[in-house]
Each structure stands twice: as structure tokens, then as C-alpha cells.
Amino acid sequence: MSCANHDHECLGWAATDPSGIVSPYKFNRRAVGSDDVSITITHCGICYADVVWTRNKHGDSKYPVVPGHEIVGVVKSVGSGVSRFKVGDHVGVGTYVNSCRDCHFCNQGLENNCQKGSVYTFNHVDADATITKGGYSSFIVVHQRYCFKIPDNYPLASAAPLLCAGITVYAPMVRHKMNQQPGKSFGVIGLGGLGHMAVKFGKAFGLNVTVFSTSISKKEEALTLLGADKFVLSSDQEQMKGLANSFDFIIDTASGDHPFDPYMALLKTYGVFVLVGFPSEIKLSPVNLNLGDKTLCGSTVGGTREIQEMLDFCAAKGIQPNIEVIPIQYANEALERLIKEMSNIGL
């Protein structure tokens, strides 16, 4: 897609009602400020968040909604105060495009936890009171702080999913020092966009990786395509019981409601269970948490420092998500496919 008649007019794809159907929509982007980067978008990943807000599942959609927060492209212009980027650079934009820049977390490069609330890339109120519009569009203007350099040797299309799915699993894995403990045992629950990246990072960190899924059809992908060390059908109670107290880390990417006790029982003493999915509730026996001094924690995406670190790590190690590239004209079909896939991952 290319921009229309003048510098600020942008062509996007927007949902205008809770049907969630996206269609062509013209709107204006802001002028490039002194600290801004204007990016010609080449690719945008599709995330379940796109479904949530185009279909008003949280009741707070601000139509028209232009979704997309896994954005990659090429810098087409920069403001006078921009020194980190130049025209022609390959760059990415993730799930947020603003924050207060002055709180405890922003000062540590953890803008995702901004105390005043980070501004999401689409369907959110920005500092100038406008509603943010995402990457299903021809270009975007972003403050340089929330823009990331994609190494030249890394394919742009492959970088897009890293900016949400990738960082969502990378950040907690590094936070809990999984990248510094090769040989430790690591379980991944669910094998979708997040889960398959957790497997790739786990292998790159030297962990012994086991994939848990309720779908036996995921076994071939887990073992052959992704190189996991083991596949476990989580509905097999005997197999699950045989793995009791054997995992140092588990990351749970499933968003559907599922039991937690069978997985907590798999953790070793001092084991860590990280939840990155969004089931409607968490129910577990305190015995499975307290005995063995186990840790249960949540996580979303990472800060700007972690995102750049992850992009550089993926380029250095040749880690790429498994992707399928489609034209924007097929976005509605892709969103429907995503809904079906999520129901499979939901356990």
C-alpha cells in the first residue's frame, strides 16, 4: 500500500463495528516532529489483540479501529532531533508507542510498565488526545524511543511477530535467567505464535525443552520442525504424573481456561511458572505452590531495552518465527483463521 495525495494522509484497513470486518479507510497521521520517525510499513503481524479490539470483546473499542502492533518497515523520514535512525533503515514498532518517559520504569527502559500507563499502538488515547491507529496501514509516525533497529541481515517479514509474540516470551525467560542456565528443564504449554517462539528461545538458551499440548497433531511440529526434546500430550494423566517434580521452568501460553494444578505439580523445588496467556481465571491448590517454594508469575511484553536486545539476539543466532505472508486484502480471512487456531491452543 502507498500513501495517498499528501504527506499526512494514510491508507489503512479499519473495522467500523463489532463485526470486526476490516476494509480500506483513509485517515491522517500526525506531522513528523523533531523526535519522530516516519516509517513506510512493509509488513504487519496478525495478533489476537487485533481480534479483541476489532470485535469489541472488551467493550472499549474506539471505532474506526485500525489494528496491528507487530509493525516493520523502512524509515522514510526523521525529525531534526533523531540521531538513532536514518532514512532507509529497517525498523520495527511494537505494542506501545508512548509512555510518560519519566517514571521509575520508563527510566529503566521498561516502558511497558509505565506507572502512568503506556499508550498502545492502536485503539488507545495518545498524549495529544487522538486515537492511535496501528499497522494495518501504509505508514506510521512514531517517537524514536518506541522504534527499534532491525539488523540488516534479518528478514523484515520475520521480524514482525517478534515485536509481540517474540518479546512476550523472551522478556520473562531472560528476567528469570533462563538464558544463563543451560541444561535446565523447560516446559512450554501450547504451541501457537507464542509457544513456538518459546521453544526456539529455549533451544537457543541450551535448555531441555518439552512441549505440552492437548492436540497430538502438534507433536510433529514440536519435535521435527522446532526441535523440541520431548512432546507430552497433557491430557495423558499417567504421562503427566510420571513427570512430577522434574521442571525448572514452565511458560504457559494458553489463553483458554485449563487446570493449573497438573502443571504446578511438574515443577521442581524453587521452580518458576510464568503465565503469558489470559485465561478467565486461575485456580490451583496452595499445596502445589507453597510446598517446594515455587513461583507463579505473570508477564506481558518487554521494555524498549529488552526488545532491541531480543532483535539483536535473533539476528545473531538466526532465530526466525515460522510465518506465512499474505496480502492485506486477505486480512479478514486471516483473522478468522487466527480465531480457529486460538481455540486449538486454548487447551
mmCIF file of C-alpha atoms in Angstrom:
data_model
loop_
_atom_site.group_PDB
_atom_site.id
_atom_site.type_symbol
_atom_site.label_atom_id
_atom_site.label_comp_id
_atom_site.label_asym_id
_atom_site.label_seq_id
_atom_site.Cartn_x
_atom_site.Cartn_y
_atom_site.Cartn_z
ATOM 1 C CA MET A 1 0.000 0.000 0.000
ATOM 2 C CA SER A 2 1.186 3.512 -0.638
ATOM 3 C CA CYS A 3 0.240 6.842 0.815
ATOM 4 C CA ALA A 4 -2.270 8.975 -0.966
ATOM 5 C CA ASN A 5 -2.214 12.580 -2.080
ATOM 6 C CA HIS A 6 -0.350 14.434 0.654
ATOM 7 C CA ASP A 7 2.202 13.714 3.337
ATOM 8 C CA HIS A 8 -0.158 13.056 6.245
ATOM 9 C CA GLU A 9 -2.859 11.038 4.506
ATOM 10 C CA CYS A 10 -2.571 7.328 5.111
ATOM 11 C CA LEU A 11 -4.418 4.331 3.733
ATOM 12 C CA GLY A 12 -5.361 1.809 6.386
ATOM 13 C CA TRP A 13 -7.671 -1.110 6.908
ATOM 14 C CA ALA A 14 -10.180 -0.480 9.680
ATOM 15 C CA ALA A 15 -13.055 -2.170 11.476
ATOM 16 C CA THR A 16 -16.024 0.157 11.893
ATOM 17 C CA ASP A 17 -18.275 -2.034 14.044
ATOM 18 C CA PRO A 18 -18.161 -5.188 16.248
ATOM 19 C CA SER A 19 -18.374 -7.484 13.226
ATOM 20 C CA GLY A 20 -14.626 -6.919 13.144
ATOM 21 C CA ILE A 21 -14.511 -6.856 9.359
ATOM 22 C CA VAL A 22 -11.717 -4.592 8.147
ATOM 23 C CA SER A 23 -11.957 -2.569 4.946
ATOM 24 C CA PRO A 24 -9.976 0.288 3.313
ATOM 25 C CA TYR A 25 -10.023 3.509 5.316
ATOM 26 C CA LYS A 26 -8.204 6.813 4.771
ATOM 27 C CA PHE A 27 -7.023 8.895 7.712
ATOM 28 C CA ASN A 28 -4.329 11.407 8.625
ATOM 29 C CA ARG A 29 -1.138 10.690 10.525
ATOM 30 C CA ARG A 30 0.485 13.489 12.518
ATOM 31 C CA ALA A 31 3.293 15.550 11.024
ATOM 32 C CA VAL A 32 6.812 14.321 11.794
ATOM 33 C CA GLY A 33 8.015 16.039 14.963
ATOM 34 C CA SER A 34 11.628 16.648 15.956
ATOM 35 C CA ASP A 35 11.914 13.271 17.723
ATOM 36 C CA ASP A 36 9.710 11.298 15.344
ATOM 37 C CA VAL A 37 10.396 8.639 12.755
ATOM 38 C CA SER A 38 8.090 8.127 9.772
ATOM 39 C CA ILE A 39 8.046 4.526 8.611
ATOM 40 C CA THR A 40 6.784 3.012 5.373
ATOM 41 C CA ILE A 41 5.175 -0.213 6.585
ATOM 42 C CA THR A 42 6.167 -3.314 4.630
ATOM 43 C CA HIS A 43 4.656 -5.979 6.911
ATOM 44 C CA CYS A 44 2.454 -6.203 9.988
ATOM 45 C CA GLY A 45 1.943 -9.329 12.060
ATOM 46 C CA ILE A 46 -1.536 -10.521 12.981
ATOM 47 C CA CYS A 47 -2.147 -10.917 16.721
ATOM 48 C CA TYR A 48 -5.177 -11.999 18.716
ATOM 49 C CA ALA A 49 -5.304 -8.440 20.056
ATOM 50 C CA ASP A 50 -6.448 -7.472 16.554
ATOM 51 C CA VAL A 51 -9.465 -9.727 17.022
ATOM 52 C CA VAL A 52 -10.179 -8.451 20.541
ATOM 53 C CA TRP A 53 -10.419 -4.781 19.584
ATOM 54 C CA THR A 54 -11.860 -5.015 16.096
ATOM 55 C CA ARG A 55 -14.694 -7.096 17.617
ATOM 56 C CA ASN A 56 -15.059 -5.018 20.799
ATOM 57 C CA LYS A 57 -14.549 -8.027 23.065
ATOM 58 C CA HIS A 58 -13.521 -5.759 25.968
ATOM 59 C CA GLY A 59 -16.245 -3.208 25.346
ATOM 60 C CA ASP A 60 -13.777 -0.349 24.832
ATOM 61 C CA SER A 61 -13.201 -0.301 21.066
ATOM 62 C CA LYS A 62 -12.951 3.196 19.583
ATOM 63 C CA TYR A 63 -14.173 2.792 16.021
ATOM 64 C CA PRO A 64 -12.883 3.002 13.410
ATOM 65 C CA VAL A 65 -10.186 0.626 14.697
ATOM 66 C CA VAL A 66 -7.031 0.227 12.596
ATOM 67 C CA PRO A 67 -5.395 -2.814 14.233
ATOM 68 C CA GLY A 68 -1.838 -4.127 14.126
ATOM 69 C CA HIS A 69 1.028 -3.842 16.607
ATOM 70 C CA GLU A 70 3.734 -6.043 15.085
ATOM 71 C CA ILE A 71 4.948 -3.461 12.602
ATOM 72 C CA VAL A 72 8.058 -3.471 10.423
ATOM 73 C CA GLY A 73 9.174 -1.281 7.581
ATOM 74 C CA VAL A 74 11.670 1.213 6.226
ATOM 75 C CA VAL A 75 12.382 4.702 7.565
ATOM 76 C CA LYS A 76 11.198 7.293 5.056
ATOM 77 C CA SER A 77 11.935 10.448 7.085
ATOM 78 C CA VAL A 78 13.177 11.519 10.512
ATOM 79 C CA GLY A 79 12.796 14.611 12.686
ATOM 80 C CA SER A 80 15.618 17.064 13.329
ATOM 81 C CA GLY A 81 16.305 15.590 16.784
ATOM 82 C CA VAL A 82 16.580 11.986 15.666
ATOM 83 C CA SER A 83 20.087 10.536 15.782
ATOM 84 C CA ARG A 84 19.436 6.791 16.178
ATOM 85 C CA PHE A 85 17.788 6.288 12.797
ATOM 86 C CA LYS A 86 18.260 7.434 9.236
ATOM 87 C CA VAL A 87 16.277 7.199 6.018
ATOM 88 C CA GLY A 88 16.410 3.666 4.640
ATOM 89 C CA ASP A 89 16.897 1.898 7.997
ATOM 90 C CA HIS A 90 14.919 -1.261 8.654
ATOM 91 C CA VAL A 91 12.878 -0.715 11.821
ATOM 92 C CA GLY A 92 10.045 -2.100 13.900
ATOM 93 C CA VAL A 93 7.295 -0.831 16.195
ATOM 94 C CA GLY A 94 5.676 -2.996 18.837
ATOM 95 C CA THR A 95 2.683 -2.936 21.139
ATOM 96 C CA TYR A 96 3.103 0.587 22.516
ATOM 97 C CA VAL A 97 4.046 3.954 21.022
ATOM 98 C CA ASN A 98 4.212 6.254 24.039
ATOM 99 C CA SER A 99 4.692 6.417 27.800
ATOM 100 C CA CYS A 100 5.379 9.101 30.415
ATOM 101 C CA ARG A 101 9.195 8.724 29.928
ATOM 102 C CA ASP A 102 9.856 9.900 33.477
ATOM 103 C CA CYS A 103 8.646 7.254 35.947
ATOM 104 C CA HIS A 104 10.712 4.594 37.706
ATOM 105 C CA PHE A 105 10.033 2.020 34.986
ATOM 106 C CA CYS A 106 10.427 4.298 31.962
ATOM 107 C CA ASN A 107 13.799 5.383 33.330
ATOM 108 C CA GLN A 108 14.897 1.737 33.329
ATOM 109 C CA GLY A 109 13.784 1.091 29.751
ATOM 110 C CA LEU A 110 10.729 -0.823 30.984
ATOM 111 C CA GLU A 111 8.144 1.424 29.366
ATOM 112 C CA ASN A 112 5.662 -1.447 29.101
ATOM 113 C CA ASN A 113 5.156 -0.997 32.860
ATOM 114 C CA CYS A 114 4.954 2.814 32.786
ATOM 115 C CA GLN A 115 3.340 3.952 36.044
ATOM 116 C CA LYS A 116 1.048 6.324 34.158
ATOM 117 C CA GLY A 117 0.230 3.670 31.582
ATOM 118 C CA SER A 118 1.898 3.069 28.263
ATOM 119 C CA VAL A 119 -0.022 4.111 25.139
ATOM 120 C CA TYR A 120 -0.886 1.130 22.956
ATOM 121 C CA THR A 121 -0.182 1.197 19.245
ATOM 122 C CA PHE A 122 -3.846 1.111 18.303
ATOM 123 C CA ASN A 123 -7.234 1.871 19.898
ATOM 124 C CA HIS A 124 -5.667 3.948 22.661
ATOM 125 C CA VAL A 125 -5.746 7.614 23.594
ATOM 126 C CA ASP A 126 -2.385 9.258 22.919
ATOM 127 C CA ALA A 127 -0.918 12.296 24.688
ATOM 128 C CA ASP A 128 -2.461 14.634 22.086
ATOM 129 C CA ALA A 129 -5.924 13.094 22.707
ATOM 130 C CA THR A 130 -6.008 11.372 19.303
ATOM 131 C CA ILE A 131 -6.782 7.667 18.997
ATOM 132 C CA THR A 132 -3.802 5.569 17.951
ATOM 133 C CA LYS A 133 -4.080 3.618 14.718
ATOM 134 C CA GLY A 134 -1.959 0.583 14.050
ATOM 135 C CA GLY A 135 -0.009 -1.244 11.404
ATOM 136 C CA TYR A 136 -2.747 -2.339 9.019
ATOM 137 C CA SER A 137 -1.774 0.818 7.174
ATOM 138 C CA SER A 138 0.694 2.246 4.691
ATOM 139 C CA PHE A 139 2.891 4.202 7.110
ATOM 140 C CA ILE A 140 3.192 5.246 10.744
ATOM 141 C CA VAL A 141 4.813 8.119 12.648
ATOM 142 C CA VAL A 142 6.388 7.157 15.970
ATOM 143 C CA HIS A 143 8.631 8.795 18.564
ATOM 144 C CA GLN A 144 12.131 7.366 18.127
ATOM 145 C CA ARG A 145 12.091 5.883 21.655
ATOM 146 C CA TYR A 146 9.484 3.323 20.597
ATOM 147 C CA CYS A 147 11.166 2.415 17.325
ATOM 148 C CA PHE A 148 13.637 -0.471 17.023
ATOM 149 C CA LYS A 149 16.505 -1.173 14.662
ATOM 150 C CA ILE A 150 16.145 -4.419 12.788
ATOM 151 C CA PRO A 151 19.567 -5.736 11.772
ATOM 152 C CA ASP A 152 20.074 -5.538 8.002
ATOM 153 C CA ASN A 153 20.684 -9.285 7.698
ATOM 154 C CA TYR A 154 17.327 -10.133 9.284
ATOM 155 C CA PRO A 155 14.239 -10.553 7.022
ATOM 156 C CA LEU A 156 11.691 -7.805 7.662
ATOM 157 C CA ALA A 157 8.709 -10.149 7.400
ATOM 158 C CA SER A 158 10.196 -12.456 10.038
ATOM 159 C CA ALA A 159 10.847 -9.572 12.425
ATOM 160 C CA ALA A 160 7.181 -8.570 12.703
ATOM 161 C CA PRO A 161 5.967 -11.348 15.072
ATOM 162 C CA LEU A 162 8.970 -10.795 17.331
ATOM 163 C CA LEU A 163 7.548 -7.420 18.367
ATOM 164 C CA CYS A 164 4.690 -9.015 20.300
ATOM 165 C CA ALA A 165 4.778 -12.832 20.321
ATOM 166 C CA GLY A 166 8.576 -12.942 20.484
ATOM 167 C CA ILE A 167 9.111 -10.413 23.240
ATOM 168 C CA THR A 168 6.175 -11.768 25.280
ATOM 169 C CA VAL A 169 8.099 -14.985 25.889
ATOM 170 C CA TYR A 170 11.665 -13.632 25.618
ATOM 171 C CA ALA A 171 11.266 -10.997 28.352
ATOM 172 C CA PRO A 172 10.165 -13.323 31.193
ATOM 173 C CA MET A 173 12.640 -16.004 30.128
ATOM 174 C CA VAL A 174 15.527 -13.545 30.458
ATOM 175 C CA ARG A 175 14.051 -11.962 33.597
ATOM 176 C CA HIS A 176 14.136 -15.381 35.282
ATOM 177 C CA LYS A 177 17.630 -16.024 33.925
ATOM 178 C CA MET A 178 16.642 -18.972 31.760
ATOM 179 C CA ASN A 179 19.253 -17.721 29.289
ATOM 180 C CA GLN A 180 22.017 -18.313 31.843
ATOM 181 C CA GLN A 181 21.246 -21.887 32.877
ATOM 182 C CA PRO A 182 21.878 -24.316 30.001
ATOM 183 C CA GLY A 183 20.770 -27.860 30.659
ATOM 184 C CA LYS A 184 17.828 -26.873 32.853
ATOM 185 C CA SER A 185 14.410 -28.331 32.061
ATOM 186 C CA PHE A 186 11.862 -26.055 30.401
ATOM 187 C CA GLY A 187 8.213 -26.769 29.652
ATOM 188 C CA VAL A 188 6.105 -24.879 27.099
ATOM 189 C CA ILE A 189 2.312 -25.120 27.326
ATOM 190 C CA GLY A 190 0.586 -24.500 23.982
ATOM 191 C CA LEU A 191 2.230 -24.336 20.572
ATOM 192 C CA GLY A 192 0.924 -21.290 18.749
ATOM 193 C CA GLY A 193 2.609 -17.988 17.958
ATOM 194 C CA LEU A 194 3.969 -17.506 21.475
ATOM 195 C CA GLY A 195 4.650 -21.161 22.226
ATOM 196 C CA HIS A 196 6.712 -21.857 19.136
ATOM 197 C CA MET A 197 8.903 -18.825 19.897
ATOM 198 C CA ALA A 198 9.365 -20.036 23.483
ATOM 199 C CA VAL A 199 10.616 -23.348 22.090
ATOM 200 C CA LYS A 200 13.060 -21.579 19.757
ATOM 201 C CA PHE A 201 14.411 -19.366 22.554
ATOM 202 C CA GLY A 202 14.596 -22.320 24.936
ATOM 203 C CA LYS A 203 16.728 -24.278 22.485
ATOM 204 C CA ALA A 204 18.923 -21.230 21.793
ATOM 205 C CA PHE A 205 19.468 -20.851 25.557
ATOM 206 C CA GLY A 206 20.544 -24.501 25.820
ATOM 207 C CA LEU A 207 17.500 -25.625 27.802
ATOM 208 C CA ASN A 208 15.955 -29.087 27.635
ATOM 209 C CA VAL A 209 12.588 -28.253 26.052
ATOM 210 C CA THR A 210 9.308 -30.154 26.465
ATOM 211 C CA VAL A 211 6.114 -29.088 24.686
ATOM 212 C CA PHE A 212 2.749 -29.725 26.356
ATOM 213 C CA SER A 213 -0.370 -29.777 24.208
ATOM 214 C CA THR A 214 -3.815 -31.357 24.191
ATOM 215 C CA SER A 215 -3.503 -31.824 20.440
ATOM 216 C CA ILE A 216 -1.476 -34.820 19.255
ATOM 217 C CA SER A 217 -1.354 -33.164 15.825
ATOM 218 C CA LYS A 218 1.203 -30.718 17.297
ATOM 219 C CA LYS A 219 3.720 -33.497 18.005
ATOM 220 C CA GLU A 220 5.381 -33.488 14.593
ATOM 221 C CA GLU A 221 5.732 -29.701 14.604
ATOM 222 C CA ALA A 222 7.170 -29.683 18.118
ATOM 223 C CA LEU A 223 9.758 -32.398 17.624
ATOM 224 C CA THR A 224 10.675 -32.236 13.941
ATOM 225 C CA LEU A 225 10.101 -28.645 12.870
ATOM 226 C CA LEU A 226 11.013 -26.855 16.106
ATOM 227 C CA GLY A 227 13.483 -29.337 17.585
ATOM 228 C CA ALA A 228 11.860 -29.718 20.994
ATOM 229 C CA ASP A 229 13.394 -32.515 23.073
ATOM 230 C CA LYS A 230 10.073 -34.012 24.120
ATOM 231 C CA PHE A 231 6.338 -33.783 23.410
ATOM 232 C CA VAL A 232 3.740 -34.547 26.069
ATOM 233 C CA LEU A 233 0.028 -34.984 25.482
ATOM 234 C CA SER A 234 -1.171 -33.062 28.524
ATOM 235 C CA SER A 235 -4.468 -34.979 28.687
ATOM 236 C CA ASP A 236 -2.498 -38.186 29.390
ATOM 237 C CA GLN A 237 -2.645 -38.259 33.178
ATOM 238 C CA GLU A 238 -0.181 -41.119 33.583
ATOM 239 C CA GLN A 239 2.418 -39.361 31.445
ATOM 240 C CA MET A 240 1.892 -36.130 33.417
ATOM 241 C CA LYS A 241 2.217 -37.848 36.790
ATOM 242 C CA GLY A 242 5.419 -39.512 35.652
ATOM 243 C CA LEU A 243 6.969 -36.040 35.157
ATOM 244 C CA ALA A 244 6.241 -34.760 38.672
ATOM 245 C CA ASN A 245 8.931 -32.510 40.190
ATOM 246 C CA SER A 246 11.056 -32.531 37.037
ATOM 247 C CA PHE A 247 10.875 -28.996 35.566
ATOM 248 C CA ASP A 248 12.885 -25.920 36.481
ATOM 249 C CA PHE A 249 10.750 -23.576 34.356
ATOM 250 C CA ILE A 250 7.360 -23.661 32.658
ATOM 251 C CA ILE A 251 5.872 -20.974 30.430
ATOM 252 C CA ASP A 252 2.129 -21.128 29.812
ATOM 253 C CA THR A 253 0.969 -19.580 26.525
ATOM 254 C CA ALA A 254 -2.591 -20.972 26.570
ATOM 255 C CA SER A 255 -5.387 -18.414 26.839
ATOM 256 C CA GLY A 256 -8.292 -20.836 27.162
ATOM 257 C CA ASP A 257 -9.393 -21.996 30.598
ATOM 258 C CA HIS A 258 -7.424 -25.004 31.781
ATOM 259 C CA PRO A 259 -6.336 -26.625 35.060
ATOM 260 C CA PHE A 260 -3.148 -25.375 36.673
ATOM 261 C CA ASP A 261 -2.521 -27.993 39.359
ATOM 262 C CA PRO A 262 -1.291 -30.693 36.950
ATOM 263 C CA TYR A 263 1.387 -28.290 35.677
ATOM 264 C CA MET A 264 2.361 -26.841 39.060
ATOM 265 C CA ALA A 265 2.971 -30.419 40.204
ATOM 266 C CA LEU A 266 5.588 -30.753 37.453
ATOM 267 C CA LEU A 267 7.812 -28.021 38.901
ATOM 268 C CA LYS A 268 10.881 -28.821 40.955
ATOM 269 C CA THR A 269 11.528 -27.108 44.274
ATOM 270 C CA TYR A 270 12.075 -23.394 43.545
ATOM 271 C CA GLY A 271 10.622 -23.910 40.067
ATOM 272 C CA VAL A 272 9.136 -20.971 38.153
ATOM 273 C CA PHE A 273 5.790 -20.954 36.304
ATOM 274 C CA VAL A 274 5.221 -17.960 34.008
ATOM 275 C CA LEU A 275 1.743 -17.192 32.660
ATOM 276 C CA VAL A 276 1.625 -15.127 29.462
ATOM 277 C CA GLY A 277 -1.825 -16.188 28.264
ATOM 278 C CA PHE A 278 -5.113 -14.745 29.529
ATOM 279 C CA PRO A 279 -7.481 -17.452 30.789
ATOM 280 C CA SER A 280 -10.584 -16.153 32.559
ATOM 281 C CA GLU A 281 -9.358 -17.405 35.934
ATOM 282 C CA ILE A 282 -6.533 -19.177 37.740
ATOM 283 C CA LYS A 283 -7.480 -21.948 40.151
ATOM 284 C CA LEU A 284 -4.906 -24.064 41.923
ATOM 285 C CA SER A 285 -4.288 -25.779 45.228
ATOM 286 C CA PRO A 286 -1.981 -23.767 47.528
ATOM 287 C CA VAL A 287 -0.211 -27.048 48.287
ATOM 288 C CA ASN A 288 1.109 -27.159 44.720
ATOM 289 C CA LEU A 289 2.521 -23.657 45.096
ATOM 290 C CA ASN A 290 3.719 -23.479 48.701
ATOM 291 C CA LEU A 291 5.301 -26.902 49.007
ATOM 292 C CA GLY A 292 8.547 -26.648 47.107
ATOM 293 C CA ASP A 293 8.652 -22.838 47.366
ATOM 294 C CA LYS A 294 7.500 -22.456 43.790
ATOM 295 C CA THR A 295 6.929 -19.176 41.936
ATOM 296 C CA LEU A 296 3.827 -18.338 39.882
ATOM 297 C CA CYS A 297 4.073 -15.070 37.971
ATOM 298 C CA GLY A 298 2.589 -13.211 35.044
ATOM 299 C CA SER A 299 4.167 -11.243 32.218
ATOM 300 C CA THR A 300 3.160 -9.205 29.182
ATOM 301 C CA VAL A 301 5.619 -7.672 26.715
ATOM 302 C CA GLY A 302 9.056 -6.219 27.385
ATOM 303 C CA GLY A 303 10.556 -2.766 27.635
ATOM 304 C CA THR A 304 12.405 -0.968 24.861
ATOM 305 C CA ARG A 305 15.804 -2.188 26.054
ATOM 306 C CA GLU A 306 14.649 -5.828 26.072
ATOM 307 C CA ILE A 307 13.005 -5.568 22.650
ATOM 308 C CA GLN A 308 16.176 -4.287 20.978
ATOM 309 C CA GLU A 309 18.217 -6.926 22.796
ATOM 310 C CA MET A 310 15.873 -9.654 21.531
ATOM 311 C CA LEU A 311 16.013 -8.419 17.920
ATOM 312 C CA ASP A 312 19.806 -8.407 18.025
ATOM 313 C CA PHE A 313 19.858 -11.864 19.634
ATOM 314 C CA CYS A 314 17.565 -13.321 16.963
ATOM 315 C CA ALA A 315 19.708 -11.867 14.198
ATOM 316 C CA ALA A 316 22.915 -13.153 15.795
ATOM 317 C CA LYS A 317 21.529 -16.672 16.352
ATOM 318 C CA GLY A 318 19.477 -16.943 13.167
ATOM 319 C CA ILE A 319 16.223 -17.384 15.096
ATOM 320 C CA GLN A 320 13.164 -16.729 12.939
ATOM 321 C CA PRO A 321 9.486 -17.320 13.652
ATOM 322 C CA ASN A 322 7.544 -19.604 11.343
ATOM 323 C CA ILE A 323 5.484 -17.249 9.221
ATOM 324 C CA GLU A 324 3.064 -17.093 6.323
ATOM 325 C CA VAL A 325 2.958 -13.868 4.323
ATOM 326 C CA ILE A 326 -0.428 -12.809 2.940
ATOM 327 C CA PRO A 327 -1.650 -9.658 1.153
ATOM 328 C CA ILE A 328 -3.565 -7.158 3.298
ATOM 329 C CA GLN A 329 -6.635 -7.858 1.143
ATOM 330 C CA TYR A 330 -6.888 -11.265 2.866
ATOM 331 C CA ALA A 331 -6.781 -9.836 6.387
ATOM 332 C CA ASN A 332 -10.348 -10.851 7.222
ATOM 333 C CA GLU A 333 -9.735 -14.472 6.242
ATOM 334 C CA ALA A 334 -6.521 -14.460 8.249
ATOM 335 C CA LEU A 335 -8.295 -13.135 11.340
ATOM 336 C CA GLU A 336 -10.887 -15.918 11.050
ATOM 337 C CA ARG A 337 -8.108 -18.493 10.788
ATOM 338 C CA LEU A 338 -6.466 -16.995 13.862
ATOM 339 C CA ILE A 339 -9.671 -17.364 15.872
ATOM 340 C CA LYS A 340 -9.835 -21.067 14.966
ATOM 341 C CA GLU A 341 -6.138 -21.552 15.786
ATOM 342 C CA MET A 342 -6.526 -19.855 19.162
ATOM 343 C CA SER A 343 -9.355 -22.213 20.055
ATOM 344 C CA ASN A 344 -6.967 -25.100 19.405
ATOM 345 C CA ILE A 345 -4.232 -23.564 21.566
ATOM 346 C CA GLY A 346 -6.716 -22.726 24.279
ATOM 347 C CA LEU A 347 -6.478 -26.232 25.699
#
